[in-house]
Amino acid sequence: MASTAHFPFQFYCKQLIILFKKAKTNSNPSLFLYKNKVRTTIFMAESILRASNKLFEDKQIKSWHSTIKKLEDYLGEIENYIEVLADFSKLKTIKVQQLEYISNKLDKAIDKLNKKLSKNDFYLAELERMNKEFKINFNDKAIVLKLQEEIKSELIEACNFFNQFPKGFDDMEEQVHELRRKLRWISIYGESFQGLIVLKDEKTKYIWEKNFITTKEIKSPFNKLPIKKNLSQHILLNKKAFYALSFMISNLGIIKDKGLGLYTLEKSIRKTDTEKGINSSILASKQLDAKFTQESLLKEAHILSNNFFNKYKIHEILI
């Protein structure tokens, strides 16, 4: 039985305190945080609070989770507009007015977070309190076993969510993106718990391997989970199924980005009124030289998800 405590949350919380203190002295703190990849660290901290909130239903943890989630949402909005603007700026077919529309959306998202940071004194008091008062020790066999059951439960929940749409998806944000979020948390747990969750080698040859495991998944640094050896209990994940989960998250993300990019461009066409009398959906596809439509993307996401959950039932062997 190991004697050392394991507090992975504090590892990320301390990083956040350092970054937010630096942001406080910056002329544009939101952009500073974005450029310093604070959203990744926030995801890690958020995942531990998210799981802990489900395990213990503690009011304080729930409040902390809410704070961190809101920060992640603000940063996610900024990241989305920055990436869309970068992609669209490369295309000569996109009108200046459309780029300005998206740029204005980005400026508003940056301004919104800057105001929140200023109003809450960069959340430093709350972060310091989290770092000091979050007491859950994950070198505790009973807690680890509860976490293991929670991960199993979340996989079942993701499958049940998908099966609400047996005839296909019809909404990119509320269905495809939401399903991806549910799966993404399980993947993030693998890294955020700092060696508590371990990938187990699997000799079984699965018929789905060629469709769900590529060189990208095998070589990804996010899929190389270290083991912390002096813990009383670990959670073991099937390495091949974890790679397949990574493939799902990555490919649903590509589909989601294409779909939401198309939607953003359609909206910019309507809002700027740059092309009168032309269907905004048709024009957006033409400007992007897209070989896809919202319908084809939704169908692609549904087929991929159905193979993962129902045809091959990969989620059932992950843990």
PDB file of N, CA, C and O in Angstrom, residues 197-231:
ATOM      1  N   ILE A 197      -4.624   6.474 -14.577  1.00  0.00           N
ATOM      2  CA  ILE A 197      -5.258   5.694 -15.644  1.00  0.00           C
ATOM      3  C   ILE A 197      -4.177   5.209 -16.608  1.00  0.00           C
ATOM      4  O   ILE A 197      -3.380   5.994 -17.109  1.00  0.00           O
ATOM      5  N   VAL A 198      -4.176   3.918 -16.845  1.00  0.00           N
ATOM      6  CA  VAL A 198      -3.082   3.270 -17.569  1.00  0.00           C
ATOM      7  C   VAL A 198      -3.618   2.496 -18.774  1.00  0.00           C
ATOM      8  O   VAL A 198      -4.671   1.858 -18.689  1.00  0.00           O
ATOM      9  N   LEU A 199      -2.886   2.556 -19.883  1.00  0.00           N
ATOM     10  CA  LEU A 199      -3.262   1.779 -21.063  1.00  0.00           C
ATOM     11  C   LEU A 199      -2.703   0.365 -20.968  1.00  0.00           C
ATOM     12  O   LEU A 199      -1.512   0.170 -20.708  1.00  0.00           O
ATOM     13  N   LYS A 200      -3.570  -0.593 -21.166  1.00  0.00           N
ATOM     14  CA  LYS A 200      -3.198  -2.014 -21.071  1.00  0.00           C
ATOM     15  C   LYS A 200      -3.019  -2.580 -22.482  1.00  0.00           C
ATOM     16  O   LYS A 200      -3.905  -2.453 -23.335  1.00  0.00           O
ATOM     17  N   ASP A 201      -1.878  -3.187 -22.729  1.00  0.00           N
ATOM     18  CA  ASP A 201      -1.633  -3.820 -24.037  1.00  0.00           C
ATOM     19  C   ASP A 201      -2.666  -4.906 -24.282  1.00  0.00           C
ATOM     20  O   ASP A 201      -3.031  -5.654 -23.368  1.00  0.00           O
ATOM     21  N   GLU A 202      -3.117  -4.993 -25.524  1.00  0.00           N
ATOM     22  CA  GLU A 202      -4.149  -5.965 -25.890  1.00  0.00           C
ATOM     23  C   GLU A 202      -3.691  -6.754 -27.111  1.00  0.00           C
ATOM     24  O   GLU A 202      -3.406  -6.190 -28.166  1.00  0.00           O
ATOM     25  N   LYS A 203      -3.587  -8.073 -26.957  1.00  0.00           N
ATOM     26  CA  LYS A 203      -3.120  -8.928 -28.061  1.00  0.00           C
ATOM     27  C   LYS A 203      -4.237  -9.333 -29.013  1.00  0.00           C
ATOM     28  O   LYS A 203      -3.984  -9.772 -30.135  1.00  0.00           O
ATOM     29  N   THR A 204      -5.479  -9.183 -28.568  1.00  0.00           N
ATOM     30  CA  THR A 204      -6.612  -9.549 -29.419  1.00  0.00           C
ATOM     31  C   THR A 204      -6.601  -8.739 -30.710  1.00  0.00           C
ATOM     32  O   THR A 204      -6.361  -7.531 -30.693  1.00  0.00           O
ATOM     33  N   LYS A 205      -6.847  -9.401 -31.832  1.00  0.00           N
ATOM     34  CA  LYS A 205      -6.964  -8.723 -33.126  1.00  0.00           C
ATOM     35  C   LYS A 205      -8.434  -8.447 -33.384  1.00  0.00           C
ATOM     36  O   LYS A 205      -9.230  -9.380 -33.509  1.00  0.00           O
ATOM     37  N   TYR A 206      -8.786  -7.178 -33.436  1.00  0.00           N
ATOM     38  CA  TYR A 206     -10.185  -6.803 -33.643  1.00  0.00           C
ATOM     39  C   TYR A 206     -10.438  -6.503 -35.123  1.00  0.00           C
ATOM     40  O   TYR A 206      -9.579  -5.928 -35.805  1.00  0.00           O
ATOM     41  N   ILE A 207     -11.633  -6.837 -35.591  1.00  0.00           N
ATOM     42  CA  ILE A 207     -11.938  -6.623 -37.015  1.00  0.00           C
ATOM     43  C   ILE A 207     -12.057  -5.134 -37.346  1.00  0.00           C
ATOM     44  O   ILE A 207     -11.958  -4.747 -38.511  1.00  0.00           O
ATOM     45  N   TRP A 208     -12.233  -4.295 -36.330  1.00  0.00           N
ATOM     46  CA  TRP A 208     -12.393  -2.853 -36.563  1.00  0.00           C
ATOM     47  C   TRP A 208     -11.075  -2.081 -36.555  1.00  0.00           C
ATOM     48  O   TRP A 208     -11.060  -0.875 -36.836  1.00  0.00           O
ATOM     49  N   GLU A 209      -9.969  -2.754 -36.258  1.00  0.00           N
ATOM     50  CA  GLU A 209      -8.699  -2.038 -36.070  1.00  0.00           C
ATOM     51  C   GLU A 209      -8.303  -1.185 -37.274  1.00  0.00           C
ATOM     52  O   GLU A 209      -7.887  -0.037 -37.138  1.00  0.00           O
ATOM     53  N   LYS A 210      -8.424  -1.741 -38.482  1.00  0.00           N
ATOM     54  CA  LYS A 210      -7.975  -1.004 -39.676  1.00  0.00           C
ATOM     55  C   LYS A 210      -8.813   0.245 -39.929  1.00  0.00           C
ATOM     56  O   LYS A 210      -8.357   1.183 -40.589  1.00  0.00           O
ATOM     57  N   ASN A 211     -10.032   0.265 -39.396  1.00  0.00           N
ATOM     58  CA  ASN A 211     -10.910   1.422 -39.575  1.00  0.00           C
ATOM     59  C   ASN A 211     -10.772   2.467 -38.474  1.00  0.00           C
ATOM     60  O   ASN A 211     -11.130   3.632 -38.681  1.00  0.00           O
ATOM     61  N   PHE A 212     -10.274   2.063 -37.310  1.00  0.00           N
ATOM     62  CA  PHE A 212     -10.266   2.973 -36.163  1.00  0.00           C
ATOM     63  C   PHE A 212      -8.881   3.258 -35.575  1.00  0.00           C
ATOM     64  O   PHE A 212      -8.764   4.081 -34.673  1.00  0.00           O
ATOM     65  N   ILE A 213      -7.861   2.583 -36.065  1.00  0.00           N
ATOM     66  CA  ILE A 213      -6.511   2.842 -35.541  1.00  0.00           C
ATOM     67  C   ILE A 213      -5.579   3.164 -36.698  1.00  0.00           C
ATOM     68  O   ILE A 213      -5.359   2.337 -37.583  1.00  0.00           O
ATOM     69  N   THR A 214      -5.042   4.389 -36.690  1.00  0.00           N
ATOM     70  CA  THR A 214      -4.082   4.801 -37.712  1.00  0.00           C
ATOM     71  C   THR A 214      -2.768   5.169 -37.027  1.00  0.00           C
ATOM     72  O   THR A 214      -2.672   5.196 -35.794  1.00  0.00           O
ATOM     73  N   THR A 215      -1.783   5.482 -37.824  1.00  0.00           N
ATOM     74  CA  THR A 215      -0.481   5.902 -37.284  1.00  0.00           C
ATOM     75  C   THR A 215      -0.631   7.126 -36.390  1.00  0.00           C
ATOM     76  O   THR A 215       0.078   7.282 -35.399  1.00  0.00           O
ATOM     77  N   LYS A 216      -1.562   7.989 -36.750  1.00  0.00           N
ATOM     78  CA  LYS A 216      -1.792   9.216 -35.979  1.00  0.00           C
ATOM     79  C   LYS A 216      -2.141   8.904 -34.527  1.00  0.00           C
ATOM     80  O   LYS A 216      -1.607   9.520 -33.602  1.00  0.00           O
ATOM     81  N   GLU A 217      -3.039   7.937 -34.317  1.00  0.00           N
ATOM     82  CA  GLU A 217      -3.450   7.575 -32.950  1.00  0.00           C
ATOM     83  C   GLU A 217      -2.289   6.935 -32.185  1.00  0.00           C
ATOM     84  O   GLU A 217      -2.082   7.215 -31.001  1.00  0.00           O
ATOM     85  N   ILE A 218      -1.542   6.087 -32.868  1.00  0.00           N
ATOM     86  CA  ILE A 218      -0.438   5.373 -32.210  1.00  0.00           C
ATOM     87  C   ILE A 218       0.670   6.337 -31.788  1.00  0.00           C
ATOM     88  O   ILE A 218       1.267   6.200 -30.717  1.00  0.00           O
ATOM     89  N   LYS A 219       0.931   7.359 -32.613  1.00  0.00           N
ATOM     90  CA  LYS A 219       2.040   8.280 -32.352  1.00  0.00           C
ATOM     91  C   LYS A 219       1.644   9.506 -31.535  1.00  0.00           C
ATOM     92  O   LYS A 219       2.506  10.258 -31.081  1.00  0.00           O
ATOM     93  N   SER A 220       0.341   9.720 -31.343  1.00  0.00           N
ATOM     94  CA  SER A 220      -0.102  10.922 -30.638  1.00  0.00           C
ATOM     95  C   SER A 220       0.435  10.960 -29.201  1.00  0.00           C
ATOM     96  O   SER A 220       0.291   9.993 -28.450  1.00  0.00           O
ATOM     97  N   PRO A 221       1.045  12.085 -28.797  1.00  0.00           N
ATOM     98  CA  PRO A 221       1.542  12.191 -27.412  1.00  0.00           C
ATOM     99  C   PRO A 221       0.422  12.126 -26.380  1.00  0.00           C
ATOM    100  O   PRO A 221       0.640  11.742 -25.233  1.00  0.00           O
ATOM    101  N   PHE A 222      -0.809  12.487 -26.796  1.00  0.00           N
ATOM    102  CA  PHE A 222      -1.958  12.439 -25.880  1.00  0.00           C
ATOM    103  C   PHE A 222      -2.389  10.998 -25.580  1.00  0.00           C
ATOM    104  O   PHE A 222      -3.131  10.750 -24.636  1.00  0.00           O
ATOM    105  N   ASN A 223      -1.921  10.060 -26.420  1.00  0.00           N
ATOM    106  CA  ASN A 223      -2.286   8.654 -26.228  1.00  0.00           C
ATOM    107  C   ASN A 223      -1.180   7.844 -25.570  1.00  0.00           C
ATOM    108  O   ASN A 223      -1.226   6.624 -25.548  1.00  0.00           O
ATOM    109  N   LYS A 224      -0.176   8.522 -25.049  1.00  0.00           N
ATOM    110  CA  LYS A 224       0.902   7.845 -24.327  1.00  0.00           C
ATOM    111  C   LYS A 224       0.757   8.190 -22.847  1.00  0.00           C
ATOM    112  O   LYS A 224       1.304   9.178 -22.360  1.00  0.00           O
ATOM    113  N   LEU A 225      -0.017   7.397 -22.154  1.00  0.00           N
ATOM    114  CA  LEU A 225      -0.313   7.702 -20.757  1.00  0.00           C
ATOM    115  C   LEU A 225       0.756   7.121 -19.837  1.00  0.00           C
ATOM    116  O   LEU A 225       0.993   5.914 -19.837  1.00  0.00           O
ATOM    117  N   PRO A 226       1.397   7.976 -19.025  1.00  0.00           N
ATOM    118  CA  PRO A 226       2.404   7.474 -18.082  1.00  0.00           C
ATOM    119  C   PRO A 226       1.724   6.767 -16.922  1.00  0.00           C
ATOM    120  O   PRO A 226       0.557   7.015 -16.635  1.00  0.00           O
ATOM    121  N   ILE A 227       2.462   5.912 -16.240  1.00  0.00           N
ATOM    122  CA  ILE A 227       1.924   5.237 -15.059  1.00  0.00           C
ATOM    123  C   ILE A 227       2.612   5.784 -13.810  1.00  0.00           C
ATOM    124  O   ILE A 227       3.832   5.925 -13.773  1.00  0.00           O
ATOM    125  N   LYS A 228       1.815   6.132 -12.814  1.00  0.00           N
ATOM    126  CA  LYS A 228       2.375   6.532 -11.511  1.00  0.00           C
ATOM    127  C   LYS A 228       2.368   5.288 -10.647  1.00  0.00           C
ATOM    128  O   LYS A 228       1.317   4.786 -10.252  1.00  0.00           O
ATOM    129  N   LYS A 229       3.559   4.783 -10.364  1.00  0.00           N
ATOM    130  CA  LYS A 229       3.671   3.433  -9.803  1.00  0.00           C
ATOM    131  C   LYS A 229       3.306   3.316  -8.323  1.00  0.00           C
ATOM    132  O   LYS A 229       2.904   2.259  -7.877  1.00  0.00           O
ATOM    133  N   ASN A 230       3.466   4.381  -7.559  1.00  0.00           N
ATOM    134  CA  ASN A 230       3.258   4.246  -6.105  1.00  0.00           C
ATOM    135  C   ASN A 230       1.820   4.529  -5.697  1.00  0.00           C
ATOM    136  O   ASN A 230       1.555   5.138  -4.655  1.00  0.00           O
ATOM    137  N   LEU A 231       0.863   4.063  -6.523  1.00  0.00           N
ATOM    138  CA  LEU A 231      -0.551   4.217  -6.176  1.00  0.00           C
ATOM    139  C   LEU A 231      -1.138   2.872  -5.770  1.00  0.00           C
ATOM    140  O   LEU A 231      -0.723   1.825  -6.273  1.00  0.00           O
TER     141      LEU A 231
END
